[in-house]
XYZ file of C-alpha atoms in Angstrom:
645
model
C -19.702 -35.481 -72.677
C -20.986 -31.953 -73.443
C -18.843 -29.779 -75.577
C -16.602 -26.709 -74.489
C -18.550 -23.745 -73.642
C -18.081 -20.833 -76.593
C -16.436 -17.579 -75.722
C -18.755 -15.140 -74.633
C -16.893 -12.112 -77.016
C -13.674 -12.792 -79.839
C -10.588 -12.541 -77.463
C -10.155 -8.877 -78.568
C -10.623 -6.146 -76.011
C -11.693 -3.471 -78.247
C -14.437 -5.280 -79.388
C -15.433 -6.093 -75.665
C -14.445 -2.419 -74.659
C -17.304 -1.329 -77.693
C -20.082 -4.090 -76.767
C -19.954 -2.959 -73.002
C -20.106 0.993 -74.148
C -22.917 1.289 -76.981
C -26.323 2.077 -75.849
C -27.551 -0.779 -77.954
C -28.881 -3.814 -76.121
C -26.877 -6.460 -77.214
C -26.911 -10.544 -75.928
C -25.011 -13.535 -77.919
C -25.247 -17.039 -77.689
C -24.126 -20.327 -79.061
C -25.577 -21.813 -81.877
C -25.065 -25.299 -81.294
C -26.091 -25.212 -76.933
C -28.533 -22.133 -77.225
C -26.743 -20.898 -74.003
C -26.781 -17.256 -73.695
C -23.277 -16.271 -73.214
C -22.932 -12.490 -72.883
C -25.090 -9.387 -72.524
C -23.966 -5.887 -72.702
C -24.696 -2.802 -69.688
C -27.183 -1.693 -71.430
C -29.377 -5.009 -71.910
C -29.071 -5.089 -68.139
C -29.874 -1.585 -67.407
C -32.543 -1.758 -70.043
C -34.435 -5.476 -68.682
C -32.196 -5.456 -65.111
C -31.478 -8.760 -66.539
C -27.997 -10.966 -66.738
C -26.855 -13.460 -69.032
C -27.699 -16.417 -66.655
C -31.140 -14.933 -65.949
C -32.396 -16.011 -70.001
C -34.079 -18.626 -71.568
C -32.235 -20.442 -74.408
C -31.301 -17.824 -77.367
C -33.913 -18.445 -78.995
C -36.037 -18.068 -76.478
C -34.749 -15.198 -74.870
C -37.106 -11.864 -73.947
C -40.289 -14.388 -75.872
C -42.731 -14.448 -72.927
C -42.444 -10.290 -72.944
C -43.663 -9.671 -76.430
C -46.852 -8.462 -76.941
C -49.230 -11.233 -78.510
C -49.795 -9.750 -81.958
C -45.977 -10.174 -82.738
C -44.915 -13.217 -80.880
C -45.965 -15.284 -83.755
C -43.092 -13.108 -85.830
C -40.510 -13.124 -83.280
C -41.005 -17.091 -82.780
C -40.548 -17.508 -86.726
C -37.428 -15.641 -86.904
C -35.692 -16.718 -84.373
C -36.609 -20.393 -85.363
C -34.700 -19.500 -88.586
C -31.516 -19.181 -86.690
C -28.783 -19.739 -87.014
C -28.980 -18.361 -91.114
C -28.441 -15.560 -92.603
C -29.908 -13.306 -89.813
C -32.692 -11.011 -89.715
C -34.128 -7.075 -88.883
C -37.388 -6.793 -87.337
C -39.693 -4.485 -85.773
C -41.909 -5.763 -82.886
C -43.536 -4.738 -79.060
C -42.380 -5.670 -75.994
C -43.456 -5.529 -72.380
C -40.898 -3.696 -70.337
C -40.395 -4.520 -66.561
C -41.061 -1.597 -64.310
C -38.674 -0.654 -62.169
C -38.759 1.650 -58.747
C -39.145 4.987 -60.559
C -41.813 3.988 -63.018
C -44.096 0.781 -63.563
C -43.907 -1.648 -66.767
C -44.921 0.140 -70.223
C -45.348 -1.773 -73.646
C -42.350 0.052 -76.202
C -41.541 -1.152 -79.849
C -37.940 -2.266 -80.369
C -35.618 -2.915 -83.599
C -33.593 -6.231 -83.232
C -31.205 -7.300 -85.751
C -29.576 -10.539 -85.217
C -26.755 -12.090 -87.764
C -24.515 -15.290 -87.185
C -20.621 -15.063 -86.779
C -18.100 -18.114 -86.766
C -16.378 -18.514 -83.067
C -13.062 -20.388 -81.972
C -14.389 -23.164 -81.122
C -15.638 -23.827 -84.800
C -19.155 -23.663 -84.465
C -21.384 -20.061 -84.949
C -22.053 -17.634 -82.741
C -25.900 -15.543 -82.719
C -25.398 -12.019 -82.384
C -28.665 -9.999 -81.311
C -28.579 -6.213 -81.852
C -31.511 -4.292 -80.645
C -32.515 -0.585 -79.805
C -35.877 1.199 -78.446
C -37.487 3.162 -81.456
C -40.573 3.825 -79.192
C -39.390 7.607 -79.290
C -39.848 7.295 -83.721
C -43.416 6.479 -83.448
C -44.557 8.592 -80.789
C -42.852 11.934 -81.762
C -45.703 14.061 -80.888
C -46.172 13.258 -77.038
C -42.487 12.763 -76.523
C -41.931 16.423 -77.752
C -44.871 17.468 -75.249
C -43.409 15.480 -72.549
C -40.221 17.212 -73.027
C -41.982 20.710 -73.128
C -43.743 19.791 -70.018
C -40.440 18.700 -68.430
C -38.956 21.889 -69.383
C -41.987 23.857 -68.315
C -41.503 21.923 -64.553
C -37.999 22.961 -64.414
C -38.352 26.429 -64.479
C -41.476 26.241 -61.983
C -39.028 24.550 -60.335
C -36.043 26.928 -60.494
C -38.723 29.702 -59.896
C -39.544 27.960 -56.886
C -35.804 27.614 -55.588
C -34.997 31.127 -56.329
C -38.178 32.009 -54.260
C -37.432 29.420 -51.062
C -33.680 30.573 -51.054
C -34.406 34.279 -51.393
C -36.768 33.341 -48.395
C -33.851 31.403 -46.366
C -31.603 34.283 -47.351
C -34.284 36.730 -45.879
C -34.865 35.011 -42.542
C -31.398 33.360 -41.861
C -29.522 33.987 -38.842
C -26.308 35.137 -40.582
C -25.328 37.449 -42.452
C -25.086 36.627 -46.210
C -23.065 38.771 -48.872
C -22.487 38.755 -52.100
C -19.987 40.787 -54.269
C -18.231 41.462 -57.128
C -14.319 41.004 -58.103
C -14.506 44.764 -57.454
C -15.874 44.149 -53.918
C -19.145 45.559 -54.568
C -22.074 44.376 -52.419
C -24.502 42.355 -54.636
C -26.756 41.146 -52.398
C -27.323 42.115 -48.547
C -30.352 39.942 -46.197
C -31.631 41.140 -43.460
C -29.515 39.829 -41.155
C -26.550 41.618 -42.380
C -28.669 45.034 -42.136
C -29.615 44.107 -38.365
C -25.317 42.866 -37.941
C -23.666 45.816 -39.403
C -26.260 48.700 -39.488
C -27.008 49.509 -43.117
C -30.143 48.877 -44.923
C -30.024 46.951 -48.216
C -30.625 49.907 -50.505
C -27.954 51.635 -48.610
C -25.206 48.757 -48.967
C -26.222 47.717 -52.802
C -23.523 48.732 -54.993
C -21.096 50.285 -51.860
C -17.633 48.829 -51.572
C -17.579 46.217 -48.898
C -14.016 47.308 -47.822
C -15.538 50.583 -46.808
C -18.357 49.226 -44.932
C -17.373 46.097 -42.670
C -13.797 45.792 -43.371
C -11.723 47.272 -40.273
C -8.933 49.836 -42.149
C -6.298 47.122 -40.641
C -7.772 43.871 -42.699
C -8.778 45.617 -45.893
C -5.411 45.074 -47.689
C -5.449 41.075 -46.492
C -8.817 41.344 -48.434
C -8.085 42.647 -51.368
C -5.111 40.932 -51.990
C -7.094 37.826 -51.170
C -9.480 38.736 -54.416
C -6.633 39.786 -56.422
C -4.253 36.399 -55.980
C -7.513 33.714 -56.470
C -8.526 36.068 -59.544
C -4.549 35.481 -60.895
C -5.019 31.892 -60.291
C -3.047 32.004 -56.868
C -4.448 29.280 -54.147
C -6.914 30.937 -51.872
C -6.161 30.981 -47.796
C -9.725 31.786 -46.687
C -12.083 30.057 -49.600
C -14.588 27.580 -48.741
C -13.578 27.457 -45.136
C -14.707 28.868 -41.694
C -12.295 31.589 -40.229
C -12.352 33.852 -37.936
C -11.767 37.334 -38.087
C -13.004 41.096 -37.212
C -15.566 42.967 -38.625
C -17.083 46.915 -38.532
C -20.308 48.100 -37.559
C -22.041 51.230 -38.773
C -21.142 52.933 -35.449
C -17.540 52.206 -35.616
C -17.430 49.180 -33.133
C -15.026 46.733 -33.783
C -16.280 42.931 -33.399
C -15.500 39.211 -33.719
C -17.042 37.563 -36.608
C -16.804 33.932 -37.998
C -16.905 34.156 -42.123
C -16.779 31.413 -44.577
C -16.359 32.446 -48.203
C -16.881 30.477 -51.598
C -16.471 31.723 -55.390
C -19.500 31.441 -57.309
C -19.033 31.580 -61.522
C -22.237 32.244 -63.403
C -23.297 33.404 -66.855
C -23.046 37.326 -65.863
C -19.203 36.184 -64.251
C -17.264 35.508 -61.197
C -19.269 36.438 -57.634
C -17.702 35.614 -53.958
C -21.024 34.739 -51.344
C -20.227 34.840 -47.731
C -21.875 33.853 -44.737
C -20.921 35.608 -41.842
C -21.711 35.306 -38.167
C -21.498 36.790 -34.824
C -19.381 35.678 -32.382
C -18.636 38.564 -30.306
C -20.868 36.704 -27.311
C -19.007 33.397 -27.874
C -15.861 34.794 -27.997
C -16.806 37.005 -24.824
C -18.097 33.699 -22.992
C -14.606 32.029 -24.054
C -13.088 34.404 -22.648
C -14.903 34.356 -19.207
C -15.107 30.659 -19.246
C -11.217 30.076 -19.780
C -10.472 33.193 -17.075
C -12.867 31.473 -14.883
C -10.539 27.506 -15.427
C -7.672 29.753 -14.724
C -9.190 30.718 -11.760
C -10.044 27.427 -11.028
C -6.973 25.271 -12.319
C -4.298 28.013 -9.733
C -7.080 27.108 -7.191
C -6.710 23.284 -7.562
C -2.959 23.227 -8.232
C -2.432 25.191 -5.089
C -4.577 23.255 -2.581
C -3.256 21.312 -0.422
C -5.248 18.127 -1.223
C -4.022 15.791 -4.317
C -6.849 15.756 -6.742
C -6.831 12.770 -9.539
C -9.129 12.054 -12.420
C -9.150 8.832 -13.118
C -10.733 6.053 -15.779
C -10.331 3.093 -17.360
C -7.970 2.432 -14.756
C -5.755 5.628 -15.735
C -5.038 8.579 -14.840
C -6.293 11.552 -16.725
C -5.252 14.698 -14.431
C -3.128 15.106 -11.195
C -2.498 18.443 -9.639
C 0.738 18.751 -8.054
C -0.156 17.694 -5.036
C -1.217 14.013 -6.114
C 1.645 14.083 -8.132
C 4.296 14.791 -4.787
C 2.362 11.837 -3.137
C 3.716 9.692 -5.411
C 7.039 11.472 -6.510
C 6.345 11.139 -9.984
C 6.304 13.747 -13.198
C 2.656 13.957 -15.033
C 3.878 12.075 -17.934
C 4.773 9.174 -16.053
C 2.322 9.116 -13.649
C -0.089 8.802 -17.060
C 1.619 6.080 -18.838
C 0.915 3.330 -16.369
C -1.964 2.335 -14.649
C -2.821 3.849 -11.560
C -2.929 0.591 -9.425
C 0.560 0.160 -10.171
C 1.266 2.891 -7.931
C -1.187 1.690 -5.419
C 0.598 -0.633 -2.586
C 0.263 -4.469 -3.312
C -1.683 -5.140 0.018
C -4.512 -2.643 -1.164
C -4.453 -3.296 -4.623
C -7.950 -5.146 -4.341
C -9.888 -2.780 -1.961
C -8.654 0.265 -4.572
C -9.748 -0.965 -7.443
C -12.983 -2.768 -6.688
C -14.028 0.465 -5.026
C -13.196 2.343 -8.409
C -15.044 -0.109 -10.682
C -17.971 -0.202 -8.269
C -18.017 3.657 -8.558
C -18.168 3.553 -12.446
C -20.966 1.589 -12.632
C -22.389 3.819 -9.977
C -23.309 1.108 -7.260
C -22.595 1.850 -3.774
C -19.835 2.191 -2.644
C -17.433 3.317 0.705
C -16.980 7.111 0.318
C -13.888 7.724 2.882
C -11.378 4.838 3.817
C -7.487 4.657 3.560
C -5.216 2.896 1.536
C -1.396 3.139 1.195
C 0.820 4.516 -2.052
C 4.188 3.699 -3.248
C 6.543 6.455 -3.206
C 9.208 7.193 -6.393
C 11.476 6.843 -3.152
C 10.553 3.508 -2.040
C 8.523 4.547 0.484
C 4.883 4.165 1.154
C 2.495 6.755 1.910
C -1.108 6.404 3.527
C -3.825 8.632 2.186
C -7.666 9.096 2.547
C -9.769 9.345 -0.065
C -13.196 10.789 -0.869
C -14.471 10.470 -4.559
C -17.344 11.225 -6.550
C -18.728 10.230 -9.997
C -18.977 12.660 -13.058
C -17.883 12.964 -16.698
C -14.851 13.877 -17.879
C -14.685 14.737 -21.368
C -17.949 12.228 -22.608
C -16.748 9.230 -20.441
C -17.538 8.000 -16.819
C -14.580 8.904 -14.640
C -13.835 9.590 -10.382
C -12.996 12.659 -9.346
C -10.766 11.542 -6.524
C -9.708 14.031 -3.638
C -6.678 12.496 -1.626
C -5.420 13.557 1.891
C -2.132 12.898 3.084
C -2.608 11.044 6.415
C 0.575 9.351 7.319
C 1.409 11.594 10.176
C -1.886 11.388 11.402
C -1.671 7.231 10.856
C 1.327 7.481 12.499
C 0.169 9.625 15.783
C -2.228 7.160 15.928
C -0.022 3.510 16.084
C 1.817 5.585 18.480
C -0.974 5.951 20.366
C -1.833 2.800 20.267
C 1.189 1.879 20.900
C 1.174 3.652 23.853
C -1.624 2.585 24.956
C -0.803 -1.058 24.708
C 2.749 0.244 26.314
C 0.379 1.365 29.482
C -1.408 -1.661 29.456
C 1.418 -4.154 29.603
C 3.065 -1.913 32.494
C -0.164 -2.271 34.351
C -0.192 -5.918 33.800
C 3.070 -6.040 34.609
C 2.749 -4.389 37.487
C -0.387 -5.753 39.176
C 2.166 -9.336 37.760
C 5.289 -7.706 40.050
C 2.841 -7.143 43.283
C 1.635 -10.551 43.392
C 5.390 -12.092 42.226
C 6.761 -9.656 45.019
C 3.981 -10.154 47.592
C 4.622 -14.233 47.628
C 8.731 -14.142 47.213
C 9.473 -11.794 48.939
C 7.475 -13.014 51.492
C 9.352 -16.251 51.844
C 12.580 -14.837 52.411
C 11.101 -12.405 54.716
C 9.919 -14.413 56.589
C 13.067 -16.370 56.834
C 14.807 -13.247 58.239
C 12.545 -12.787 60.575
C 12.045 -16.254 62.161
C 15.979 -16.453 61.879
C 16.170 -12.759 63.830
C 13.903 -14.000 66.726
C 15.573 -17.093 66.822
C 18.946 -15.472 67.465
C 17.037 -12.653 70.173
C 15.042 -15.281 72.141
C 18.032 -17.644 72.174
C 21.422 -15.672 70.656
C 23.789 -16.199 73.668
C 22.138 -19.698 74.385
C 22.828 -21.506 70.787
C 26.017 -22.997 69.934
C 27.807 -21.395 67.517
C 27.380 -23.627 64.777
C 23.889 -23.267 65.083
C 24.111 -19.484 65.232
C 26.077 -19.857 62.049
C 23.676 -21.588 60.438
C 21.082 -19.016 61.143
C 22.987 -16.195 60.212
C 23.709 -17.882 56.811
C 20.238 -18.453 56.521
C 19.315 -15.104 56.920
C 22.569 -13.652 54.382
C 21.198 -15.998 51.717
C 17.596 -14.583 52.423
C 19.172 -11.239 52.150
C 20.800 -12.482 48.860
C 17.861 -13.811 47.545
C 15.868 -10.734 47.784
C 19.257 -8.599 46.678
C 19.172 -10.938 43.183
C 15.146 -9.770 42.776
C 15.592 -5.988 43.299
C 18.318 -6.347 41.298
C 16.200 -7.963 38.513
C 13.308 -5.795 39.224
C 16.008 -2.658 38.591
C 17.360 -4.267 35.423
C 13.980 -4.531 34.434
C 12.985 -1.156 35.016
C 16.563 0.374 33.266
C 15.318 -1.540 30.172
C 11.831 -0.654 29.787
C 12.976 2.943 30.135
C 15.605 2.472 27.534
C 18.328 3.364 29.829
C 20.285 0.256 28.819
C 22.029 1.114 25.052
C 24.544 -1.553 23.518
C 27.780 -0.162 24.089
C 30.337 -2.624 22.944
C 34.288 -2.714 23.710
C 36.772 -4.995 22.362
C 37.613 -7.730 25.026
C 38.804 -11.338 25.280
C 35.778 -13.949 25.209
C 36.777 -16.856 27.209
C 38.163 -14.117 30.190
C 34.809 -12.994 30.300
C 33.194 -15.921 30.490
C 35.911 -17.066 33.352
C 34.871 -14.267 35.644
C 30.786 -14.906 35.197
C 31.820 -18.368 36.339
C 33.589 -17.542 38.999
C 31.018 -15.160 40.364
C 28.306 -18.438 39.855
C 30.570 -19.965 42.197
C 30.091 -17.506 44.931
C 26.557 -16.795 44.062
C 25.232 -19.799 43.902
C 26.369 -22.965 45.398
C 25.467 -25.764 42.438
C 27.338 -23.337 39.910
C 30.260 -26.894 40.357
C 27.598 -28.505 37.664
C 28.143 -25.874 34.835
C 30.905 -27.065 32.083
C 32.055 -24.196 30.393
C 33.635 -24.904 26.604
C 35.133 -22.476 24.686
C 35.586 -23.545 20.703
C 37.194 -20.690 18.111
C 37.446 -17.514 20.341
C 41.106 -16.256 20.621
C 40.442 -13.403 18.254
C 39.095 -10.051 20.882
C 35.852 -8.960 19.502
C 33.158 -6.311 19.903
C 30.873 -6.975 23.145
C 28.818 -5.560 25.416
C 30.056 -7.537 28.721
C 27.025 -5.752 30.775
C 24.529 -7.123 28.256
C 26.334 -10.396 27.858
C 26.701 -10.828 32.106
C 22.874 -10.633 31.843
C 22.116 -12.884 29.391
C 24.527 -15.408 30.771
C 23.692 -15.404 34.158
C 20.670 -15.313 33.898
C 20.228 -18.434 31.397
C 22.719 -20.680 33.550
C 20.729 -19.575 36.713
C 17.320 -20.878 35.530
C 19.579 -24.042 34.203
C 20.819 -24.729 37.315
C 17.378 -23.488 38.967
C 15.218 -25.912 36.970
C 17.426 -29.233 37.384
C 18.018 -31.770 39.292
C 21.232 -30.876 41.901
C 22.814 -34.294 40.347
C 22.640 -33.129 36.195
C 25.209 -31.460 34.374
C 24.473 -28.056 32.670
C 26.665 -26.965 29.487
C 27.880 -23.494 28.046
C 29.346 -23.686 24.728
C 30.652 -20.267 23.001
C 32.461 -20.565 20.051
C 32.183 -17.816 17.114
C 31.051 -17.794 13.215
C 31.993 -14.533 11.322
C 31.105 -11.910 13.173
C 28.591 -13.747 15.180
C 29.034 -15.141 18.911
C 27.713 -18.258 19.258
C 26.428 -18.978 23.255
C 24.548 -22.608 23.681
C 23.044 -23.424 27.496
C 21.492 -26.784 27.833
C 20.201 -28.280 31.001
C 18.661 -31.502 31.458
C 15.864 -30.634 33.963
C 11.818 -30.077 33.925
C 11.821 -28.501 30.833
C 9.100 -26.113 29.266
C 5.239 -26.714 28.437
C 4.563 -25.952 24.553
C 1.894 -23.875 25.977
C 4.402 -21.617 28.046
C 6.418 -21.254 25.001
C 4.637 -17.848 23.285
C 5.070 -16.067 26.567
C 8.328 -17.546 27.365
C 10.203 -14.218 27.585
C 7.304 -11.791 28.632
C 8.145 -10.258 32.050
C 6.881 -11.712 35.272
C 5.603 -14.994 33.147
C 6.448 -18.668 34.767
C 6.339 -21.914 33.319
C 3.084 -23.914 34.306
C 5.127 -26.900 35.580
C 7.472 -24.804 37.881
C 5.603 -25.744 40.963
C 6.920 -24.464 43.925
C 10.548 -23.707 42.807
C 11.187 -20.015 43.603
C 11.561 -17.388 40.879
C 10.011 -14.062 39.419
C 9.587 -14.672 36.033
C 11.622 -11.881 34.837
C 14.909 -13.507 34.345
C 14.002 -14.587 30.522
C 12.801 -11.222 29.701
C 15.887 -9.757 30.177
C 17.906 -12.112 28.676
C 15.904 -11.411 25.478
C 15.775 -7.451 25.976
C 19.831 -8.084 26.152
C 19.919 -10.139 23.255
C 18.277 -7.502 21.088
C 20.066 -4.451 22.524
C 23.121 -6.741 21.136
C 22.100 -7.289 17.732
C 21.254 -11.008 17.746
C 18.399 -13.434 18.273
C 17.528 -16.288 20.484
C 15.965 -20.163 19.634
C 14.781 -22.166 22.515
C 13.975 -25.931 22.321
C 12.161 -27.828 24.834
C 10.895 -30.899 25.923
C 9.073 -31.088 29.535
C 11.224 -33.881 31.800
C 13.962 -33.850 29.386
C 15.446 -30.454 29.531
C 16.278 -26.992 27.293
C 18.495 -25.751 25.076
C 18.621 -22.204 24.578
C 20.574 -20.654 21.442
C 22.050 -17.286 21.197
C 23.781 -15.457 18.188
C 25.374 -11.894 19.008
C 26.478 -9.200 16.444
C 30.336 -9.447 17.734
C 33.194 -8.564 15.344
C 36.545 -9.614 15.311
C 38.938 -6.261 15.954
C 41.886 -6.515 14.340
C 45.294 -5.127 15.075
């Protein structure tokens, strides 16, 4: 087991704070290991050497002296630890960047002290006393070096006098009095005087307009009193005097300079009249330009990294926001959810400037709830050093709007056509039947009238009234028809008595139509009066139980159930006849549309229509469920309050 490593100094931080100062190489180590344990700054400096970079202490720096005094070295250090030795001996020195290796003569002393862990600790002092034998070519080294230092200042004075001489600005020295000490040539092209004629002149009565001298002088006067100065060693901007009396704008940057003769203030100073003057056109000319694109009557955004950087007013009303907050988000957030994707791909493709759709539409959201569509047209650029989109946005929701109409319109015309080439052929085969009914009865009853028995005349004349009927119900339908597509028909409710309503549309099925014995009417929760439209309800009502009674066999029952939920009227007709197709049921309640398994039972195909033109004139909606050869049911809810009192 190997013993306790020594200390590398006694636990005493002078002593440390000493061995790390002196400009003596120093380097310890323990007696009984040979383990280096410390070296000083300046062995390290001096061999760029540390502590665990040495041979044993006895050892250490050997290989590096020079081969007429290794022998000595070896023998003294062989000796230790003893009573310690000086001596005198050459050493190679490692080169370093700045110079290469060189062979100097160094003093070492080395002397044994006692350490805490009992045992002794080497001590090796040594110091470079190449300098002692050598006195002669250090002293013409250093009058060399002294000799290069003032070619060298010689040659600084002469390269800044030059830069002085051929700088740009204007560069000024003067006294605490504010007398000009030095003057280049650009200050005698700036302000107008030679150098012979400004040397010596105060500088207050030269350059100074009459309205800054005092701020100068009282400038000089508080850094001279030890006052902080407002305008040393920094760039300001100020006014300054030609020779001719013009006044102009000048940047100046000041700094004290203290030398052997005393205290000097140097200035550069520069021109600025041109910058200022382009400044000045440039920020007339974004006036200009800003009250131009603030008052157009386009909304123009700058936009990037998904934010916006600038909206005019006009982008800004598009959304109904303030600038602030219209910054503070990102600007899909204000784009509708449904174009979210289109928006934003666009703007990313932009950025990385690959192609991209120049004009389409998308829709905003509105601070009002609303939603907005605009057109947009963008461009790339830069905006302050990063890609951004200048975006120009037109409002085109009127112009979106004219054109649904339009379309709307359009498709409006189109139906009606349909609808009426649907009518002509409808009309042209049922009217036809009863017409021709009428007729064969007429010329029945003129080729044989006083010849027929009466009950055969009877029978002809009701044939002919129930023709007459027939065609009365489709003009009638045909007018209803016509009323609604017009919008002639409003919802117009009055309070009245359910059930009595529903009594008198039964008992003018009874006269109307002959089966109208199979209907069972059921009334369930209706003794309250409510809010109806009776026109709009006799529609839907007679014409649902019609087509029941139409579409069945004359030996099934049909059922009408009202009863009431709220404010809703609750109307259920059911029939137990043919039934509709699935395919039929899209087009169920288009005009002049007929089921696919009606065959020849009569009908126009407009009674459905109406029903569901009534039903949403009144506020309510309409289910249908079918199953061919088993029958319909057709639900109806109603907006019809109770009216109290």
């Amino acid at each position: 087991m190997s013993s306790p490593p020594a200390p590398a100094l006694p636990a005493n931080d002078a002593l440390a704070a000493i061995a790390a100062a002196v400009d003596e190489m120093l380097w310890l180590w323990d007696a009984a290991s040979g383990r280096v344990t410390f070296v000083n700054a300046a062995f390290e400096r001096y061999w760029g050497r540390t502590a665990a970079d040495l041979e044993r202490g006895p050892l250490a720096l050997v290989e590096l002296v020079a081969h007429d005094d290794i022998a000595r070295v070896r023998a003294a250090r062989a000796a230790l630890p003893g009573p310690g030795y000086v001596i005198e001996y050459k050493v190679q020195q490692p080169g370093t960047r700045e110079r290469g290796p060189r062979l100097v003569r160094l003093r070492e002393q080395a002397l044994c002290v006692p350490n805490a862990a009992g045992g002794q600790t080497v001590v090796h002092i040594a110091k470079d006393v190449t300098w002692q034998f050598d006195t002669t070519a250090a002293l013409r080294a250093e009058i060399s070096r002294r000799t290069d230092a003032e070619r060298n200042l010689n040659d600084a004075n002469a390269r800044l006098q030059a830069l002085l001489a051929t700088a740009n600005d204007a560069v000024i020295t003067i006294d605490t009095d504010s007398h000009v000490m030095d003057w280049n040539t650009a200050a005698e092209r700036m302000f107008g005087y030679s150098r012979a004629e400004a040397l010596g002149q105060l500088l207050t009565e030269l350059i100074i307009p009459r309205g800054h001298r005092a701020n100068h002088l009282g400038g000089i006067t508080r850094y001279l009193n030890g006052g902080k100065p407002q305008i040393m060693n920094r760039r300001v901007e100020t006014r300054a005097l030609r020779r001719n009396g013009e006044e102009f704008d000048v940047e100046i940057s000041i700094w004290p300079v203290r030398t052997a003769e005393g205290l000097t203030f140097s200035s550069f100073v520069r021109d600025i009249s041109r910058r200022k003057a382009a400044a000045k056109a440039l920020s007339d000319s974004e006036a200009k330009y800003r009250k131009v694109v603030e008052n157009v009557n386009e909304g123009i955004l700058v936009t990037a990294g998904g934010r916006i950087l600038y909206a005019n007013p006009k982008a800004l009303a598009l959304t109904g926001l303030d600038e602030a907050t219209a910054m503070s988000k990102p600007f899909i957030e204000f784009i509708h959810p449904d174009d979210r994707e289109r928006v934003l791909t666009n703007h990313m493709r932009r950025i990385k400037g690959e192609p991209v759709e120049n004009y389409y539409q998308f829709r905003v959201l509105h601070n009002d709830g609303s939603s907005r569509w605009l057109e947009i047209s963008a461009v790339l650029f830069e905006w302050m050093g990063t890609p951004a989109t200048l975006n120009f946005l037109t409002d085109v929701t009127q112009r979106r709007q004219a054109e649904e109409d339009m379309q709307h319109s359009l498709r409006r015309e189109r139906e009606l056509s349909e609808m009426k080439s649907r009518f002509v052929a409808v009309a042209s085969h049922e009217f036809r039947t009863p017409l021709a009914a009428i007729l064969s009865s007429v010329e029945l009853l003129d080729d044989y009238g006083n010849r027929l028995p009466d009950d055969e005349r009877k029978e002809i004349v009701g044939l002919i009234k129930t023709a007459v009927t027939r065609m009365n119900g489709m003009i009638e339908q045909v007018l209803v028809t016509s009323k609604l597509e017009s919008g002639r028909f409003v919802f117009d409710p009055v309070s009245a008595a359910v059930p009595s309503l529903l009594a008198q549309m039964a008992a003018e099925l009874d006269q109307a139509n002959p089966q109208a014995a199979r209907i069972a009417m059921q009334c369930e929760g209706l003794e309250d009066r409510r809010l109806v439209d009776a026109q709009l309800l006799r529609h839907i009502l007679m014409n649902l139980l019609g087509n029941a009674l139409k579409y069945s066999a004359a030996e099934s029952p049909v059922t009408c159930a009202a009863s009431a939920d709220g404010d809703r009227l609750h109307l259920v007709v059911q029939d137990r006849g043919i039934g509709i197709p699935p395919v039929d049921l899209p087009r169920l309640f288009q005009s002049f549309h007929r089921g696919t398994n009606v065959g020849n039972i009569q009908g126009t195909g407009i009674g459905l229509h109406i029903v569901k033109e009534c039903v949403d004139l009144h506020q309510g909606s309409i289910e249908v469920d079918s199953e061919p050869g088993r029958g319909t049911i057709f639900r109806v809810r109603l907006h019809a309050p109770v009216v109290y009192g």
